Coordinates of C-alpha atoms in Angstrom, one line a residue:
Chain A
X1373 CA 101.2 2.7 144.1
X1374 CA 101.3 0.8 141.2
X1375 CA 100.5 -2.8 141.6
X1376 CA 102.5 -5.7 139.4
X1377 CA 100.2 -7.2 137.0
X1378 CA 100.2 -10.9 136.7
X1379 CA 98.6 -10.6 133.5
X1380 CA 101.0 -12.0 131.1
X1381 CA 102.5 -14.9 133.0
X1382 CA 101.9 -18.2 131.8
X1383 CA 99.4 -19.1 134.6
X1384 CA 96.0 -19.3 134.2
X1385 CA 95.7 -19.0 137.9
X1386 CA 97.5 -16.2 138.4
X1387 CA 95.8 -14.2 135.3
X1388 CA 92.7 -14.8 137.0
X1389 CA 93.9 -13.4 140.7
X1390 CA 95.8 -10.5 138.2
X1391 CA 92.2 -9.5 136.7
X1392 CA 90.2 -9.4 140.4
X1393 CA 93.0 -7.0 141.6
X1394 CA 91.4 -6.6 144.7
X1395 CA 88.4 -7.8 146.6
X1396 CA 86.2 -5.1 145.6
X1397 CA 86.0 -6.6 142.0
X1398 CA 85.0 -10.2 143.2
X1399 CA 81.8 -8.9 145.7
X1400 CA 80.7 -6.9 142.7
X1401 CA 80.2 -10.1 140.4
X1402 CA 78.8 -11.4 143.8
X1403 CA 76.2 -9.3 143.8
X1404 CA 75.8 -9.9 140.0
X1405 CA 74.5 -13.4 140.9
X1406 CA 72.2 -12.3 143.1
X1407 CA 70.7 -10.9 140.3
X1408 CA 71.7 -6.5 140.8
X1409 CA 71.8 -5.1 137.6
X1410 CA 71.8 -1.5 138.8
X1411 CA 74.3 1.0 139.7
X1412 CA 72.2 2.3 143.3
X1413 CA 71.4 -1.6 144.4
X1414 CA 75.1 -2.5 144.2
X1415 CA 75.7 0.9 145.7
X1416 CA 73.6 0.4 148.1
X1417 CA 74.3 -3.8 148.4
X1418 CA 77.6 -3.7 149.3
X1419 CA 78.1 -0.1 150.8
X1420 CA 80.6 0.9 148.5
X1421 CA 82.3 4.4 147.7
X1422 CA 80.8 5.4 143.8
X1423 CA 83.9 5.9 142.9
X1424 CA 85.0 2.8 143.3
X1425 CA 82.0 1.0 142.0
X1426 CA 82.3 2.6 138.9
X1427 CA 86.2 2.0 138.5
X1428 CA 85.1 -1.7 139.7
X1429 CA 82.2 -2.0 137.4
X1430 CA 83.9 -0.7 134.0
X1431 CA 87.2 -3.3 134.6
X1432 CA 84.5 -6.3 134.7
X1433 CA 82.8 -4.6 131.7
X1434 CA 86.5 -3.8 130.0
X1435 CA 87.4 -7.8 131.3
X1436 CA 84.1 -8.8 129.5
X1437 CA 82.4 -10.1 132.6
X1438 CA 79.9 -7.7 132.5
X1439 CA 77.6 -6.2 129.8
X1440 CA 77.1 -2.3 130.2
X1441 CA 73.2 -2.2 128.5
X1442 CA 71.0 1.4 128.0
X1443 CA 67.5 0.0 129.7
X1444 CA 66.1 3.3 129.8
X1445 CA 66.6 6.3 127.1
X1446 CA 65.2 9.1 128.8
X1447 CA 67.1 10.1 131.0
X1448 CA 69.8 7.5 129.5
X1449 CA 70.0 4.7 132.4
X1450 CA 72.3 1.5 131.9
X1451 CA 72.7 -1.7 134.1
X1452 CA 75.0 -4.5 134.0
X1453 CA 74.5 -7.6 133.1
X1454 CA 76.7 -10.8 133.7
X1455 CA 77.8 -12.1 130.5
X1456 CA 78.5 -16.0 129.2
X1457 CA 82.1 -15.5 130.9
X1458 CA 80.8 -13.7 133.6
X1459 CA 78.3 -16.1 134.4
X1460 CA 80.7 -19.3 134.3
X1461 CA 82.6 -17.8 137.2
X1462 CA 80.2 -18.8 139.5
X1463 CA 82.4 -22.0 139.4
X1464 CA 84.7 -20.0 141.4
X1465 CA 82.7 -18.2 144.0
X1466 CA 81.5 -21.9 144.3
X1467 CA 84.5 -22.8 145.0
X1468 CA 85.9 -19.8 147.6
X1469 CA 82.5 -20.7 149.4
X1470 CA 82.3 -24.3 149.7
X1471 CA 86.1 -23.5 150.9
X1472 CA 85.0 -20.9 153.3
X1473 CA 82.5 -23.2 154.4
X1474 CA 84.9 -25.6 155.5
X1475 CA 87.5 -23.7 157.0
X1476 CA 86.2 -20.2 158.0
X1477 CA 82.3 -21.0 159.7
X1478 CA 82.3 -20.8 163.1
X1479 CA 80.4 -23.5 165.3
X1480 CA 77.1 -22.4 164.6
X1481 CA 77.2 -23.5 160.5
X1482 CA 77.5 -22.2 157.2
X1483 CA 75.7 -18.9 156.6
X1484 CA 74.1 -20.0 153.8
X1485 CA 72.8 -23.1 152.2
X1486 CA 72.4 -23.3 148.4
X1487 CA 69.5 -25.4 146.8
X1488 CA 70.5 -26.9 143.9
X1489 CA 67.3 -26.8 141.7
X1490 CA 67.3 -29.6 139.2
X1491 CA 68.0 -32.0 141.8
X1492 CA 66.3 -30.5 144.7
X1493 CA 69.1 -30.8 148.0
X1494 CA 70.9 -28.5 149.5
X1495 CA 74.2 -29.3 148.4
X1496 CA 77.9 -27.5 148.2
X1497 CA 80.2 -27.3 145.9
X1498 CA 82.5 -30.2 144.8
X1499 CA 86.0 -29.6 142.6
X1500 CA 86.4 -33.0 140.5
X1501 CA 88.5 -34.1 138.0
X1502 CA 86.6 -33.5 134.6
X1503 CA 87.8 -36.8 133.0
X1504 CA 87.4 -39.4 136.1
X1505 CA 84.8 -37.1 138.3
X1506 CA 86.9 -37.6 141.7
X1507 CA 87.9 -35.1 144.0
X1508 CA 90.6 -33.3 143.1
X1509 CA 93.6 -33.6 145.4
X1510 CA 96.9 -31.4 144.9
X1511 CA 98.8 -34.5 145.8
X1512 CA 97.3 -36.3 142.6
X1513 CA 98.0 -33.9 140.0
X1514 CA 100.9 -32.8 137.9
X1515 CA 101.5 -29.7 136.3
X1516 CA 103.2 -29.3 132.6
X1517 CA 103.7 -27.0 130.5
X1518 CA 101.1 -26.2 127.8
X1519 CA 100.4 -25.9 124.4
X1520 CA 100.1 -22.1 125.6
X1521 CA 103.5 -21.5 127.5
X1522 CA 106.2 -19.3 126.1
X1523 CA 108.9 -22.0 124.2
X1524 CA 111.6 -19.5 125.2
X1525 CA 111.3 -20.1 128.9
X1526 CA 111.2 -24.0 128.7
X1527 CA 115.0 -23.9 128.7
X1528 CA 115.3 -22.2 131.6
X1529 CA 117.1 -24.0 134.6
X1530 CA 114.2 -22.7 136.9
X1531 CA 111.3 -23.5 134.6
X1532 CA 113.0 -27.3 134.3
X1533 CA 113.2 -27.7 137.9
X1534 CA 109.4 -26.4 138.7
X1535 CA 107.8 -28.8 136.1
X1536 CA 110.7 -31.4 136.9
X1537 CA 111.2 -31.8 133.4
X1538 CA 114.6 -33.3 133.5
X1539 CA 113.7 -36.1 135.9
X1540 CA 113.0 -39.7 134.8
X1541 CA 109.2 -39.8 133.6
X1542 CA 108.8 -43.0 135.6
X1543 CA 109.7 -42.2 139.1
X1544 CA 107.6 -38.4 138.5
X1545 CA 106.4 -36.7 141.2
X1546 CA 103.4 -34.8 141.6
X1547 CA 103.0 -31.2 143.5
Chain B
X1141 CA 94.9 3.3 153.7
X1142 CA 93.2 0.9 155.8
X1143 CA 91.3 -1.7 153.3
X1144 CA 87.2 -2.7 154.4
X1145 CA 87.4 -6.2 156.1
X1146 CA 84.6 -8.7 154.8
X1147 CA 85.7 -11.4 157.3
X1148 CA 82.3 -10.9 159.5
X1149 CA 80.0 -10.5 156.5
X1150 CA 77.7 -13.4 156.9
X1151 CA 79.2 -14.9 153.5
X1152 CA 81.7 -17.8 152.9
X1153 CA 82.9 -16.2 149.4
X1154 CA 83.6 -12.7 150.9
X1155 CA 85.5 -14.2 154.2
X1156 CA 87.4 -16.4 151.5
X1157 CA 88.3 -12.7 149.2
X1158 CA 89.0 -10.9 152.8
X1159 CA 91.7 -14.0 153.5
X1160 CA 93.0 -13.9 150.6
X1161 CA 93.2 -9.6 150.6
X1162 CA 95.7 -9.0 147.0
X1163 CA 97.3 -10.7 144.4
X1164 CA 100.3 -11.8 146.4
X1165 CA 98.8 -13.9 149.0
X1166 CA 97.4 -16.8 146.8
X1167 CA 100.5 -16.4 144.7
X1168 CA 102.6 -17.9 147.5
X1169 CA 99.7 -20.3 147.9
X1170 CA 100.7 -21.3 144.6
X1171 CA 104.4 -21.9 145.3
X1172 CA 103.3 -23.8 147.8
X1173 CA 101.4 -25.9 145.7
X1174 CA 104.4 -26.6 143.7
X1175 CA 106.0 -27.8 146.7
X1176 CA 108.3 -24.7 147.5
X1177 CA 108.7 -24.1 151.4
X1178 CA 111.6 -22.4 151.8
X1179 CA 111.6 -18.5 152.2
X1180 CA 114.4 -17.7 149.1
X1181 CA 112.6 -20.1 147.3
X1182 CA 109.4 -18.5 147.0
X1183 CA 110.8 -14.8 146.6
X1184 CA 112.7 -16.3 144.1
X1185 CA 109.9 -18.2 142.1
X1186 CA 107.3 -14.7 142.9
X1187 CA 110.1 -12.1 142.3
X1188 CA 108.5 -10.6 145.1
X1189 CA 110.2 -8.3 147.7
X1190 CA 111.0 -10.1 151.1
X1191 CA 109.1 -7.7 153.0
X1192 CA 106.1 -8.5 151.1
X1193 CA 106.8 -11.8 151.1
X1194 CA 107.2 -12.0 155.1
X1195 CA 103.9 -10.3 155.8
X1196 CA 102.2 -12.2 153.5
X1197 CA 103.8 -15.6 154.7
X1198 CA 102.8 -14.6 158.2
X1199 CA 99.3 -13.9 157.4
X1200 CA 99.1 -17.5 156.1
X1201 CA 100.2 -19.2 159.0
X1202 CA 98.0 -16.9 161.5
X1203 CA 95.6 -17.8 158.7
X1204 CA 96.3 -21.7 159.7
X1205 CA 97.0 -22.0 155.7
X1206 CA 100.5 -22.3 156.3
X1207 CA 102.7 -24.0 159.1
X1208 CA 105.7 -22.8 160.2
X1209 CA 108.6 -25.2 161.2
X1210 CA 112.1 -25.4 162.0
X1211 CA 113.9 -27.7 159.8
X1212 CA 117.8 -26.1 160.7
X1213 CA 118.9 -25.5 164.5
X1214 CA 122.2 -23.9 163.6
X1215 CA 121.5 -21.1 162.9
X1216 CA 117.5 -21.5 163.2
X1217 CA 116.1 -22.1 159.6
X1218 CA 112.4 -22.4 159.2
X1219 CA 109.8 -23.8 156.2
X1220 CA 106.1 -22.9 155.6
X1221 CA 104.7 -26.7 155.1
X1222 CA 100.8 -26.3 153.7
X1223 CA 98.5 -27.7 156.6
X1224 CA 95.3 -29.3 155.9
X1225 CA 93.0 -26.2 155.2
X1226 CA 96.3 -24.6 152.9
X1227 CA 96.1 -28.2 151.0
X1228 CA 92.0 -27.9 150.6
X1229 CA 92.4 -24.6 148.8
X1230 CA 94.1 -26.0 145.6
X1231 CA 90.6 -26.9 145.2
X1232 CA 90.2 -22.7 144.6
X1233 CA 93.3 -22.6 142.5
X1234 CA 91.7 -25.9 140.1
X1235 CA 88.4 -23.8 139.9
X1236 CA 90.2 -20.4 139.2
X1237 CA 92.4 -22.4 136.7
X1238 CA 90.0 -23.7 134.5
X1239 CA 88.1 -20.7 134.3
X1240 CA 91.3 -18.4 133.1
X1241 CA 92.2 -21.5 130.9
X1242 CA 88.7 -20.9 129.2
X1243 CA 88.4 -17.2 129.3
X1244 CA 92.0 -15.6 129.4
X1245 CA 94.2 -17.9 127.2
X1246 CA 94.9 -16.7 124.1
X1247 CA 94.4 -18.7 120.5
X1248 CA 97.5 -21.3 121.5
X1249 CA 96.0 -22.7 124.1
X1250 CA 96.0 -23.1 128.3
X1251 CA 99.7 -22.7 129.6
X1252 CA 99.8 -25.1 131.4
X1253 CA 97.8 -28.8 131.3
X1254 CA 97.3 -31.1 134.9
X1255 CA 97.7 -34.6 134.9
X1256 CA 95.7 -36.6 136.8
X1257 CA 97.8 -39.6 137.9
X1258 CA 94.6 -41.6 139.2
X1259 CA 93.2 -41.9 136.5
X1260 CA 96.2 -41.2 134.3
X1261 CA 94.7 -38.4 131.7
X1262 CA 95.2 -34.3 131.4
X1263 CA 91.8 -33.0 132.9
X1264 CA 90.5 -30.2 134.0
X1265 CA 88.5 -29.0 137.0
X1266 CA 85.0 -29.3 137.1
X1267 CA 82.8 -27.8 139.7
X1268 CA 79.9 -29.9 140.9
X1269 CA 76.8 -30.3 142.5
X1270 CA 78.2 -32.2 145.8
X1271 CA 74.8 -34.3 145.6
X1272 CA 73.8 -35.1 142.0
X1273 CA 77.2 -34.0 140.6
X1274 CA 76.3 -32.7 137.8
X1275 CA 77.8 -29.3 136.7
X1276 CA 76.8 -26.2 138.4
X1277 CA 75.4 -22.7 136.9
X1278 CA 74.1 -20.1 138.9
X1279 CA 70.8 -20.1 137.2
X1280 CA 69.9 -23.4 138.8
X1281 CA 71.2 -22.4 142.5
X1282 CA 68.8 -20.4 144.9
X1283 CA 71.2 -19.1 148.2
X1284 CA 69.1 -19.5 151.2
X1285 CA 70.1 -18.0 155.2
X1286 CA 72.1 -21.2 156.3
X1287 CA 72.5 -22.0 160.2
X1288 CA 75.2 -19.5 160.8
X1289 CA 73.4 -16.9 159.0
X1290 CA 72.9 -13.9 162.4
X1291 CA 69.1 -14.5 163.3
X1292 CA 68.6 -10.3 163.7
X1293 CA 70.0 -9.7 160.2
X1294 CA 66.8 -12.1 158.9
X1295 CA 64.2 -9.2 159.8
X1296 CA 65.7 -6.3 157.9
X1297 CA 63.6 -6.0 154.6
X1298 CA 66.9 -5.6 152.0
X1299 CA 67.8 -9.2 153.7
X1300 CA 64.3 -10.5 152.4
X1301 CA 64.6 -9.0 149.7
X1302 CA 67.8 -10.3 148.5
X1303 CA 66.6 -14.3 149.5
X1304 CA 63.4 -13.5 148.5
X1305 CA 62.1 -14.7 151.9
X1306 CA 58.4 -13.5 151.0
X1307 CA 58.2 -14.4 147.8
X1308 CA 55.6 -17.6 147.1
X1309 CA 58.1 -21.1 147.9
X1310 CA 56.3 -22.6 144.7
X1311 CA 57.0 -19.5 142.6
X1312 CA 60.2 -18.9 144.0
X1313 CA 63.3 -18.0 141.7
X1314 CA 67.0 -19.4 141.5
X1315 CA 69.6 -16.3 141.3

């Protein structure tokens, strides 16, 4: 079956979900940060069918999240190796796990702690507002359209009422 | 074809991905974030079939994402209001954001910008360090067995291996 791609909306959100497809994709880069560069260890890792490590592996290579590198030449052997993008999304396996954390442990704790080097605690994740540094609360932010969405769909009657852009810029609600 | 379930793996990231399980399900988070609760409503923002959109809907509410309430007696209408934990997860959709704003928008820019009515500017997530707050990478982040971690797991040697459980403390390495 051929899945609808979420590629081209204007969403960064849902590009992103579009691009990890399924949750094969995501415990691959996983495994990227624990530092597997080789084909066997995230074979072996994650307990995955070939097949579908290699399908897995060249969409994070063809995505750019991975760089496909010859380390040996004879035989010719390659690993994979997280790349600048690849690396910056640990901000979102931060994320799912200080999440999971929260809402998924059972009583006996996370199942893993993370030591946070330069300032030596154990510490979890926290999403903040990049300009004020506070927690991020749905209830406090509102979405608009970008320099980046389609022009053609802002005069749509369902794109005005999602963003609210017909309502007095005074009384604006947030999501 | 039955899918692999991740929900027992001792990790909070790969409970999170086995929650979440395709594209769909956090898509319908997202409606929900833009303050959709009403079942025509989000098949109508998602173009999404309603027998998709039912399962999906009732996996967020068994979830505890998702509640489900009557808001019409006659006939019985209901509405799928975000509950505590569903609210806590736009902290996902803020992380995943930013990082397809960064690596997936083309030359004219995000799609869409957040305001931030506290402190009144358009922002963008940041992921922190929960204690020092300063920006996390996963260079400077070593995973360590946390309390929930299964004790019997801690003796097999790939599980040292991948924490590095034998390696010298003062030598030891961040992922």
């Amino acid at each position: 079956m051929r899945r609808t791609s979420f590629a081209n909306w204007p969403c960064s959100f849902a590009r992103t979900i579009d691009l990890l497809g399924d949750s094969w994709t995501p415990l691959v880069l996983r495994e990227a940060f624990y530092g597997v560069r080789r084909f066997d260890e995230f074979q072996q890792g994650l307990g995955i069918a070939r097949n579908t490590l290699s399908e897995r592996l060249r969409r994070l290579v063809d995505e750019g999240l991975l760089d496909k590198r010859v380390y040996e030449t004879q035989p010719v052997r390659h690993e994979y190796v997280l790349t600048e993008s690849g690396r910056d999304f640990y901000t979102v396996v931060a994320a799912m796990t200080r999440w999971g954390d929260r809402w998924l442990a059972d009583e006996s704790g996370p199942p893993l702690v993370f030591h946070h080097e330069p300032c030596g605690h154990d510490s979890t994740a926290e999403i903040v507002c990049g300009h004020c540094r506070q927690p991020l609360d749905v209830h406090d932010v509102t979405p608009r359209p970008g320099p980046g969405y389609p022009a053609k769909l802002l005069s749509r009657p369902d794109v005005r009422q999602r963003f609210r852009l017909d309502e007095d810029p005074a009384g604006h609600r947030s999501v």
